[in-house]
Coordinates of C-alpha atoms in Angstrom, one line a residue:
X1 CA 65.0 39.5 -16.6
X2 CA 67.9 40.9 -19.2
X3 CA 69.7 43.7 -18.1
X4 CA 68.3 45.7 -20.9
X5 CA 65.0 44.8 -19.5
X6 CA 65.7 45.9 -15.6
X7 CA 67.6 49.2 -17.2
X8 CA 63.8 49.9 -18.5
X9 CA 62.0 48.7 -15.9
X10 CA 64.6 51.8 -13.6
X11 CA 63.9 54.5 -16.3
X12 CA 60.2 53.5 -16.1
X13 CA 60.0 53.8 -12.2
X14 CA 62.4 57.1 -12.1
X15 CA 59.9 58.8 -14.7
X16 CA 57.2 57.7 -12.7
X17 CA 58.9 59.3 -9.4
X18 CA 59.9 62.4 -10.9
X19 CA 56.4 63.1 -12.1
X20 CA 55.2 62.5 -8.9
X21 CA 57.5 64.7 -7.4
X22 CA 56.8 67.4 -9.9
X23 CA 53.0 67.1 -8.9
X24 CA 53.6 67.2 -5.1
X25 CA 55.6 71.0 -6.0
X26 CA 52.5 71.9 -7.8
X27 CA 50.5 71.0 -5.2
X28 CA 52.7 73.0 -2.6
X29 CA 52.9 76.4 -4.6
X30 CA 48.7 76.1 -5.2
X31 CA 48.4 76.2 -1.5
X32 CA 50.8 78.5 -0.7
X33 CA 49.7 81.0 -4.0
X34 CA 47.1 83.3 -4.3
X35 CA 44.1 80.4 -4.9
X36 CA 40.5 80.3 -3.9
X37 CA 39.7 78.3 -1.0
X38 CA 38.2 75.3 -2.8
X39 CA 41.6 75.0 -4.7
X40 CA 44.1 74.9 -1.4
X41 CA 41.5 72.1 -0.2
X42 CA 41.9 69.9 -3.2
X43 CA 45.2 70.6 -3.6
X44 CA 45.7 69.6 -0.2
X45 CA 44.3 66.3 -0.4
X46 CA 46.0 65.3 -4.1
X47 CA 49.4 66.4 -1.6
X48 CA 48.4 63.9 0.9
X49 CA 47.9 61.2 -1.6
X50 CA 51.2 62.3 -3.4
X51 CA 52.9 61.5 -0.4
X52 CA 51.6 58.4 0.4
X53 CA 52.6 57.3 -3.1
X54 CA 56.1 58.5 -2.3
X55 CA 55.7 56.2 0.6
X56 CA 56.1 59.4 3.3
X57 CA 55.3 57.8 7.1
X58 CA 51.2 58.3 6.6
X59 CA 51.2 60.6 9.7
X60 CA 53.5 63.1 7.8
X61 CA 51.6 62.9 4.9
X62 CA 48.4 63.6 6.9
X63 CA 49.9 66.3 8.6
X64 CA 51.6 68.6 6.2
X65 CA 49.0 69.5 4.0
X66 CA 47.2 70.1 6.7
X67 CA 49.4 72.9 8.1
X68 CA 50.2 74.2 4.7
X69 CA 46.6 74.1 4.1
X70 CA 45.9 76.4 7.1
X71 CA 49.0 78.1 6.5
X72 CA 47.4 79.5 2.3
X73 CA 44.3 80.0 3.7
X74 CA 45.1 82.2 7.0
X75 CA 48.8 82.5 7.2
X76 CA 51.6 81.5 9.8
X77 CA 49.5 82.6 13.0
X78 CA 47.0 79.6 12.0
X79 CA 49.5 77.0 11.0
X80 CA 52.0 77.6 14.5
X81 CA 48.1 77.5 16.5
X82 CA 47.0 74.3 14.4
X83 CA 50.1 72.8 15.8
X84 CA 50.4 74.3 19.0
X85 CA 46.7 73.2 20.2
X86 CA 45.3 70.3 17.7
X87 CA 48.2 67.4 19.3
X88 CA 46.5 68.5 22.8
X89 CA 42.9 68.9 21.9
X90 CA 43.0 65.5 19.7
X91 CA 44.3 63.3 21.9
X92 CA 43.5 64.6 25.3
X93 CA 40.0 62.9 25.6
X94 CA 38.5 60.7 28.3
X95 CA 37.0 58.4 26.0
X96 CA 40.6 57.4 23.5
X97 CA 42.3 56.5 26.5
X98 CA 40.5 52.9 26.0
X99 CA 42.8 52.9 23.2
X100 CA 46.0 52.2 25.1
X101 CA 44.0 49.2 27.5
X102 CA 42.3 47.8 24.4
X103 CA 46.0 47.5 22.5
X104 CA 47.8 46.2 26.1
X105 CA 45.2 43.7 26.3
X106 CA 45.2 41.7 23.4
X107 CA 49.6 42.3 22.8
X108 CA 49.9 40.6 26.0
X109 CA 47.0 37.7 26.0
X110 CA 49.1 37.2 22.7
X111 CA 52.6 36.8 24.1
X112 CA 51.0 34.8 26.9
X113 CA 50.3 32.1 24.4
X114 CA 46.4 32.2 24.4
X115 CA 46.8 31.7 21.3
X116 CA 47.8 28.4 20.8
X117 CA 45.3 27.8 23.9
X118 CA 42.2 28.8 22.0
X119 CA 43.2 27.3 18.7
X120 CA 43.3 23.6 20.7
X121 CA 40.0 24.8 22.6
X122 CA 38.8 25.3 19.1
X123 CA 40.0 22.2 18.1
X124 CA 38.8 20.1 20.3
X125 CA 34.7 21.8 20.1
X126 CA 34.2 21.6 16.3
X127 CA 37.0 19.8 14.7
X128 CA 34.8 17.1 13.7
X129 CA 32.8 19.2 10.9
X130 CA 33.7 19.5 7.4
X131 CA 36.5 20.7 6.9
X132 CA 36.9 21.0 10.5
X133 CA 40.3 22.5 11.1
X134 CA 39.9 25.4 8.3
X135 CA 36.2 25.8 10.6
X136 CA 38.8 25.9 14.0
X137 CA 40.9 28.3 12.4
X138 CA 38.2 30.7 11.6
X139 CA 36.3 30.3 14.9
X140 CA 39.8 30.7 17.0
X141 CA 40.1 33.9 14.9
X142 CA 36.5 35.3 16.2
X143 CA 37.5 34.6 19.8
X144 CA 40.8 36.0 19.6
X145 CA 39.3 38.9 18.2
X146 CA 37.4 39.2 21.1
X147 CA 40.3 40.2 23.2
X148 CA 42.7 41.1 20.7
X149 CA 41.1 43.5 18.8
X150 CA 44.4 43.2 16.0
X151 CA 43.7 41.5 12.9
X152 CA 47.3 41.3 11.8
X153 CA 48.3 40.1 15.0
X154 CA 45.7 37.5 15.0
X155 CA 46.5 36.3 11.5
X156 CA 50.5 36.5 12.2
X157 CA 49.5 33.6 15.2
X158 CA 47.1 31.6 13.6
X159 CA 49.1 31.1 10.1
X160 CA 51.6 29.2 12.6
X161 CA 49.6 27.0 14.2
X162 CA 46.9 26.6 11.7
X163 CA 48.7 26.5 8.2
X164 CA 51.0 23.6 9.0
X165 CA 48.3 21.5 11.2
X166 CA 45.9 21.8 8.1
X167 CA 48.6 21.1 5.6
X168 CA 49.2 17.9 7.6
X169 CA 46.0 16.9 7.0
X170 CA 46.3 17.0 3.5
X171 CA 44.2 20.4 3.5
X172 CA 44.6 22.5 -0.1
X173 CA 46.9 24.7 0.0
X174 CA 44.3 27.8 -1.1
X175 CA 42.0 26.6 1.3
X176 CA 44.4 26.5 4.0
X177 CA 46.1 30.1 3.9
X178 CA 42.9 31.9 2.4
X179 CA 40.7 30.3 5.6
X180 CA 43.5 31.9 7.6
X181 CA 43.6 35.4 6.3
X182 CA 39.7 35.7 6.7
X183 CA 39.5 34.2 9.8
X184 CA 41.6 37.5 11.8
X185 CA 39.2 39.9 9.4
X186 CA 36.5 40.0 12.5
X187 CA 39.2 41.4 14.5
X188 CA 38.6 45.0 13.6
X189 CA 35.0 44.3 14.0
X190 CA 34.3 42.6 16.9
X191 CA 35.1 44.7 19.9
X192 CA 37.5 45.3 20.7
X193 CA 38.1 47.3 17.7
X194 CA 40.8 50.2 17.5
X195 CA 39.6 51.1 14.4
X196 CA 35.8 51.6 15.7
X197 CA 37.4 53.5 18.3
X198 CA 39.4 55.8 16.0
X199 CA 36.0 55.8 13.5
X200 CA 34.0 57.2 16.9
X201 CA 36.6 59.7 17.0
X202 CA 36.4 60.9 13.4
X203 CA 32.7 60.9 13.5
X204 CA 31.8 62.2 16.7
X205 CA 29.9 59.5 18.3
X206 CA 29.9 57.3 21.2
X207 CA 33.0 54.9 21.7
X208 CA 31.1 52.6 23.7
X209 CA 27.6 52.2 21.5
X210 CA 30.1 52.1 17.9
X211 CA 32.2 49.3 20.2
X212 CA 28.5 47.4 20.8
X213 CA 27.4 48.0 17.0
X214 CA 30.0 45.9 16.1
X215 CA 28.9 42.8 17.9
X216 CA 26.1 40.9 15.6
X217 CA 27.8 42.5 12.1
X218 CA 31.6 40.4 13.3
X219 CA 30.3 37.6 14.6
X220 CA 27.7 37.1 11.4
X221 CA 30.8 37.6 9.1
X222 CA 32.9 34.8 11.2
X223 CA 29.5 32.5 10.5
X224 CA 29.1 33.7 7.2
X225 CA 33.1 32.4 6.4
X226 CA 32.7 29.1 8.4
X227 CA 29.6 28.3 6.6
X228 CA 31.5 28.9 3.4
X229 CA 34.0 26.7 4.8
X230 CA 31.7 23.6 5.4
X231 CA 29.9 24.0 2.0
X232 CA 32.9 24.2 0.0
X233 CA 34.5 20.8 1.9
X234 CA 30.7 19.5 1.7
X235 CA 30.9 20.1 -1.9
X236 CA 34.5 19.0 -2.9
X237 CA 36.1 17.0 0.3
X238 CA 39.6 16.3 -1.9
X239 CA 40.1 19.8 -0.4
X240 CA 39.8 19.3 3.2
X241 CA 42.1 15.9 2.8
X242 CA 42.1 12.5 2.6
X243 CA 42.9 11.9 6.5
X244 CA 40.3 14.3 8.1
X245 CA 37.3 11.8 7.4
X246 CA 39.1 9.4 9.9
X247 CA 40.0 12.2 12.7
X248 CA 36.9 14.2 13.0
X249 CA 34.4 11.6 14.1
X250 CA 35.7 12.1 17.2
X251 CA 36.2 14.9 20.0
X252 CA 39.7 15.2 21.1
X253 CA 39.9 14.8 24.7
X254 CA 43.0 16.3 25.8
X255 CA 41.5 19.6 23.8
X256 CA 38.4 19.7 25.5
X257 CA 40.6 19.7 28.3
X258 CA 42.9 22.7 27.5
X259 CA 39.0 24.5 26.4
X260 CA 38.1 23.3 30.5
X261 CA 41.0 25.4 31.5
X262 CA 39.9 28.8 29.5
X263 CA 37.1 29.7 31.5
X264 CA 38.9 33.0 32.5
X265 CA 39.1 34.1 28.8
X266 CA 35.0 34.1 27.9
X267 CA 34.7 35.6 31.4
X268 CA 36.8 38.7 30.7
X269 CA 34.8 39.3 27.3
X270 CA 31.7 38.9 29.0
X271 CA 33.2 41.6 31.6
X272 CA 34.2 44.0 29.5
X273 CA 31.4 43.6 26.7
X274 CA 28.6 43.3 29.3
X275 CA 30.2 46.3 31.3
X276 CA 29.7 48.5 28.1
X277 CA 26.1 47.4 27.4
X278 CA 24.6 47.7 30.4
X279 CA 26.6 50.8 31.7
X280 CA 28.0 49.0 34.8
X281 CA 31.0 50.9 33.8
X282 CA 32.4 53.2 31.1
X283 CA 34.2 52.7 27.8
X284 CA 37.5 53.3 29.4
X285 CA 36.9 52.0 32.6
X286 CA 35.8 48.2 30.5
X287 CA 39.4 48.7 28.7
X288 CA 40.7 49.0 32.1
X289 CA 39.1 45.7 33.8
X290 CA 40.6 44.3 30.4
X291 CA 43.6 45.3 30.4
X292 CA 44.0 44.0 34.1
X293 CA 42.3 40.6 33.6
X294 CA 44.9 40.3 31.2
X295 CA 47.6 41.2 33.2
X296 CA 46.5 38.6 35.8
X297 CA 45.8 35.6 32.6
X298 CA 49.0 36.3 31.5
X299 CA 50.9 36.2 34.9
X300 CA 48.7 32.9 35.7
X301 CA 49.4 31.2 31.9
X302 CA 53.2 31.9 32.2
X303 CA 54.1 31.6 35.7
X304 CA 56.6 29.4 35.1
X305 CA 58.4 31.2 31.9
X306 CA 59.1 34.5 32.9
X307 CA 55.4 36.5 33.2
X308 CA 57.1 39.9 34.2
X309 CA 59.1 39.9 31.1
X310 CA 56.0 39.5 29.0
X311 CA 54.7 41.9 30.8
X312 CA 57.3 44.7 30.2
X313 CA 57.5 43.5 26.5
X314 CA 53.7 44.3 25.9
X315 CA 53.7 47.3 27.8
X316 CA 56.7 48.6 25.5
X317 CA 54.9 47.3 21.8
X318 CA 51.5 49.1 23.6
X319 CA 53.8 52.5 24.1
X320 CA 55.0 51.8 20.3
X321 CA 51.5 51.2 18.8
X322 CA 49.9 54.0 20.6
X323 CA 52.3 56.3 19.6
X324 CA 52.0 55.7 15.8
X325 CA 48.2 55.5 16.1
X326 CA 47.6 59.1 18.0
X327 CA 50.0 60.9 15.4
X328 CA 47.7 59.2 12.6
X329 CA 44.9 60.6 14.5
X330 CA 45.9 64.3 15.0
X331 CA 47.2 63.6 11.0
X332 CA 43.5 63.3 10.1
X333 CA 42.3 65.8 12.3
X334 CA 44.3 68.6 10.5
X335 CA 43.5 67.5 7.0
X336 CA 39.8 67.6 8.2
X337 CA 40.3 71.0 9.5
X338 CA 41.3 72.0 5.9
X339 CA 38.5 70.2 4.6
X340 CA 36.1 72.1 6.9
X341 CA 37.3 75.8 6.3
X342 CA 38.0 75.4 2.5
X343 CA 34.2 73.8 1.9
X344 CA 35.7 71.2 0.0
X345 CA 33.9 68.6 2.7
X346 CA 30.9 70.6 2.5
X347 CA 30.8 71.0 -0.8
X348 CA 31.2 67.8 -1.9
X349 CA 28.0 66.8 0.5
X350 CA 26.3 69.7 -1.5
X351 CA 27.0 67.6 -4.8
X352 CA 26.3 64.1 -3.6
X353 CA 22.8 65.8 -2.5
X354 CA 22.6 67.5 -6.0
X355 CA 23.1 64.3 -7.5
X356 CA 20.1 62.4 -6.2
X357 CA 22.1 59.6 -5.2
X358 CA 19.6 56.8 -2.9
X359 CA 21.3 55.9 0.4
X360 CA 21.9 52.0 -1.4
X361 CA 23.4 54.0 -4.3
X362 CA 26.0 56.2 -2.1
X363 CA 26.8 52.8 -0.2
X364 CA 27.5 50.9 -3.6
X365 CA 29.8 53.9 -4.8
X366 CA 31.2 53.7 -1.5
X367 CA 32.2 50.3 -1.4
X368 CA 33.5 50.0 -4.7
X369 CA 35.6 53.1 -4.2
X370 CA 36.8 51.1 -0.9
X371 CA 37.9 48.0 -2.9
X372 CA 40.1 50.0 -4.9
X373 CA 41.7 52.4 -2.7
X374 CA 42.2 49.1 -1.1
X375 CA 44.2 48.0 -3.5
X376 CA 46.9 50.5 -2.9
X377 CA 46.3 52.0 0.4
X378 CA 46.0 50.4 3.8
X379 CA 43.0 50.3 5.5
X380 CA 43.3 52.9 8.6
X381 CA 45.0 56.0 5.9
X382 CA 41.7 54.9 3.9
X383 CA 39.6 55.4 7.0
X384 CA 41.7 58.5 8.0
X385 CA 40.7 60.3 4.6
X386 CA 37.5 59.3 4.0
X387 CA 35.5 59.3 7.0
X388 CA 35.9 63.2 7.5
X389 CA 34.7 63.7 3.8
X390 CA 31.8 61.2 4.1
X391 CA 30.5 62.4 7.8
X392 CA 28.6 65.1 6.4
X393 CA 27.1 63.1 3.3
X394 CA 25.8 60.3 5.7
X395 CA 24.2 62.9 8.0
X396 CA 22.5 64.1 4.7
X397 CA 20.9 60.7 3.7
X398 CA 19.5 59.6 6.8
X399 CA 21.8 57.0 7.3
X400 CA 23.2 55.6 10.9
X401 CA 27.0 57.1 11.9
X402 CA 26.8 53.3 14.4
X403 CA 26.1 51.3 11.1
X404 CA 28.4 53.7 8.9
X405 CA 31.3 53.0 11.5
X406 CA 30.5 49.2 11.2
X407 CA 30.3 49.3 7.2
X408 CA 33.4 51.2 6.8
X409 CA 35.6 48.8 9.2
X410 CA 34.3 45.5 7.3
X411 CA 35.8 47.6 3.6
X412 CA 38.6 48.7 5.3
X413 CA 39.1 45.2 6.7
X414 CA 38.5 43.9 2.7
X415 CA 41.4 46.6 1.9
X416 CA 43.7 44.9 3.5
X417 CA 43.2 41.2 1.5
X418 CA 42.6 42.7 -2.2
X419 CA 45.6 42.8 -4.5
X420 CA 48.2 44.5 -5.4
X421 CA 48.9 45.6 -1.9
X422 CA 47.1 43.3 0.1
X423 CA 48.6 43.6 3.7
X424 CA 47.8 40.3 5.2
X425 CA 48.6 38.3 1.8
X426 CA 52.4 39.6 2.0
X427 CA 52.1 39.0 5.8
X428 CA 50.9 35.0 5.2
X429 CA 53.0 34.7 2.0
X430 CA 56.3 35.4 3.9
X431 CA 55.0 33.0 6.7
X432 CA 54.6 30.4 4.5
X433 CA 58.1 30.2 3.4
X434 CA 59.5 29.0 6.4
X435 CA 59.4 25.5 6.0
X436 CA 58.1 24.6 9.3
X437 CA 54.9 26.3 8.3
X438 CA 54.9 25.2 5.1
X439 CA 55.9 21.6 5.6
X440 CA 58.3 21.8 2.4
X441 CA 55.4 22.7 0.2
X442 CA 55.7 25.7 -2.0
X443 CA 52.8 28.3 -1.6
X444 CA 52.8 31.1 -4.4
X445 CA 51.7 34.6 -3.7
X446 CA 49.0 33.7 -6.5
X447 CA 47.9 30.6 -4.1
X448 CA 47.2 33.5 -1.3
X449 CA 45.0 35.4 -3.2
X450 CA 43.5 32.5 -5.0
X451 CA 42.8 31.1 -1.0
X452 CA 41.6 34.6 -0.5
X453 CA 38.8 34.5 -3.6
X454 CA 37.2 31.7 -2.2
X455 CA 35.9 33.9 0.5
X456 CA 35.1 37.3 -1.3
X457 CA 31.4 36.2 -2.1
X458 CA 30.6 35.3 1.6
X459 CA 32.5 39.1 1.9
X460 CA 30.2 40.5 -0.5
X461 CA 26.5 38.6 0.8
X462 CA 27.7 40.4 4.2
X463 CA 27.9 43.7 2.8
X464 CA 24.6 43.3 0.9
X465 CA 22.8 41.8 4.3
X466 CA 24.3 44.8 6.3
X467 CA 23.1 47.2 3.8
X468 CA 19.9 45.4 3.9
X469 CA 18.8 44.7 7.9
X470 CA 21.1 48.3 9.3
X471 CA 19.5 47.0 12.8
X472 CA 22.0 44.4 12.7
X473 CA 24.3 46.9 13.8
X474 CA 22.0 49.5 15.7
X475 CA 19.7 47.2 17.5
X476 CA 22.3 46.6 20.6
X477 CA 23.5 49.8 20.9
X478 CA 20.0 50.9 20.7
X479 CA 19.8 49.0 24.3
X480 CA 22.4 50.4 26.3

């Protein structure tokens, strides 16, 4: 690039900053002017995305509108009440403090080195397939999900172990870090799911049935990728290596051992998961057993490397994570306050009825509207400003808030791969250059998201089966 060019490209990205900046001010004085109440709401949410733009922490840029929203409508005495009561009233429920366990839990099964464990579990089960290790990597990702409930966490462990093992093998390159990437997607689904948990905040439904609704819908997408998997290495076996014909014939003993010793793991899912579903115990009273089954894996796996220490070190990155999600939370619930009061969230239920929009026509608009906020958002500020707006319109068409919770994690999940700002591309790109990962090869940002299209149709056949069969999603919780 000349340096006439990158004097350009600056003028180009200061013109774009000052009319941003010049737009947020407008935004201000319409909500603090004398404007009708539908004109404070919009201007209110055009704020918040202002300031996301502008790259304001998401939690400020949830908040503030929301006060000043408050603040035009009903003056100060609202705003100081709105933030004197809604931090209390938001986050002082029985039912988010599963929130905490579910994060302690899988932060610490994490630094206990489960990981690698399940991956050579994994390993050893169904290596031999087609394309057996890019199968192992996806299926380690459904079972970590199970008791991690963090897809970036689960991709940040798996791209370590499972990039350079298949680029051993002679894997592709794209098939490699794209069968990576999807396989930590069912993490938001599966529960464990912070996000569910957040959505059954939002939407006013129970934590524990939105947790079971997930079940079918993340293990069907883990199938749905490792079936994609298998008929792309059935179809083209260049891909999956010229060495992996020879190597997975066979089970690997020593693997089936290490999958011998992680009996405790499926035990603790089937604890907490079969607590919830058959009401043995409550949402946060499962998060609890999980958190301390855990505590007691991860003092048993690391006995002899300092368990304590990984102990304190998840309960600090718990006290971190919980933190930044609550102020999210009371974020949203102030902008959907404003939403409420000004009619814009009614109203704009009022005009999706007025349109004569079919419930598979709202979903449609709805996920396409997902894939490009996607592409410049990440997936929870999506969730955070959507699901207040689209509450009221799914009550309207008949349509399930379990499934809805379900449906909008999977698209939030696909946010988070699509370009430009695809989270978990940067987060595998930037793995990838360390050469121990990489094995020397060079992996291009474009060889991410080219790994990544391989899997958007099996992405898009789930949505379309989901919008299809709903009691995929319903039928369990329907059970409890």
């Amino acid at each position: 690039m000349t340096q006439e060019t990158r004097v350009l490209t600056t003028r180009h990205e200061w013109l774009i900053r000052a009319a941003i900046i010049t737009a947020t001010g407008v935004c201000v004085i319409l909500i603090l002017g004398p404007s009708t109440r539908e004109t404070v709401g919009g201007a209110a949410v055009t704020l918040m995305l202002l300031l996301v733009f502008l790259k304001v922490p998401i939690g400020i840029a949830l908040t503030a509108p929301g006060v000043l929203g408050l603040y035009g409508l009903y003056g100060p005495a609202a705003a100081t009440s709105l933030l004197g009561r809604l931090p209390y009233d938001t986050v002082a429920s029985w039912e988010l403090s599963v929130i905490p366990m579910f994060i302690f839990m899988g932060v610490l099964l994490w630094r206990a080195g489960v990981t690698q464990r399940v991956y050579s579990a994994a390993r050893g089960l169904i290596g031999w397939m087609p394309g057996g290790l890019a199968v192992v990597t996806n299926g380690a990702g459904a079972g970590l999900a199970a008791v991690s409930g963090t897809t970036v966490g689960t991709v940040h462990a798996l791209a370590r172990i499972g990039v350079p093992e298949m680029l051993r093998a002679g894997y592709d390159r794209r098939l490699a870090v794209g069968s990576t990437i999807v396989a930590g997607l069912p993490g938001q689904v599966i529960p464990p799911s912070i996000f569910l948990v957040i959505y059954a905040g939002l939407a006013q439904v129970p934590v524990g049935q939105q947790l079971i609704a997930g079940v079918v819908p993340g293990l069907l997408m883990a199938a749905f990728f490792a079936l994609t998997v298998i008929a792309i290495c059935t179809a083209r076996p260049q891909l999956a290596g010229v060495r992996t014909g020879s190597s997975r014939d066979r089970f690997r003993a020593r693997e089936l051992r290490t999958a011998a010793t992680l009996w405790p793991l499926p035990t603790l899912i089937v604890l907490v998961l079969g607590g919830m579903y058959t009401g043995a115990v409550t949402v946060t009273e499962a998060g609890a057993v999980g958190a301390l089954g855990a505590t007691l894996l991860a003092l048993w796996y690391q006995r002899k490397d300092q368990p304590w220490q990984k102990v304190a070190t998840a309960t600090t990155d718990t006290l971190k994570s919980v933190g930044t999600i609550f102020f999210l939370f009371i974020g949203a619930m102030a902008l959907a306050r404003v939403l409420s009061v000004s009619g814009i969230g009614p109203g704009f239920a009022r005009w999706v009825g007025d349109m004569g929009f079919t419930r598979i026509e709202f979903l449609l608009i709805i996920l396409v509207t997902f894939v490009i906020m996607g592409m410049f958002m990440d997936p929870l500020s999506i969730m955070l400003l959507t699901v207040p707006l689209l509450i009221p319109v799914v009550a309207e068409l008949g349509i399930s808030p379990l499934w809805f919770g379900v449906f909008v994690v999977i698209l939030a999940e696909v946010a988070i791969i699509t370009p430009p700002v695809g989270v978990l591309a940067f987060i595998v790109h930037d793995l990838v250059k360390d050469p121990d990962v990489s094995l020397g090869q060079r992996i291009t940002l474009g060889d991410v998201f080219r790994g990544i299209a391989l899997f958007l149709p099996a992405i898009a056949v789930l949505c379309v089966v989901l919008i299809a069969a709903p009691g995929l999603a319903t039928f369990l919780p329907s059970h409890m």
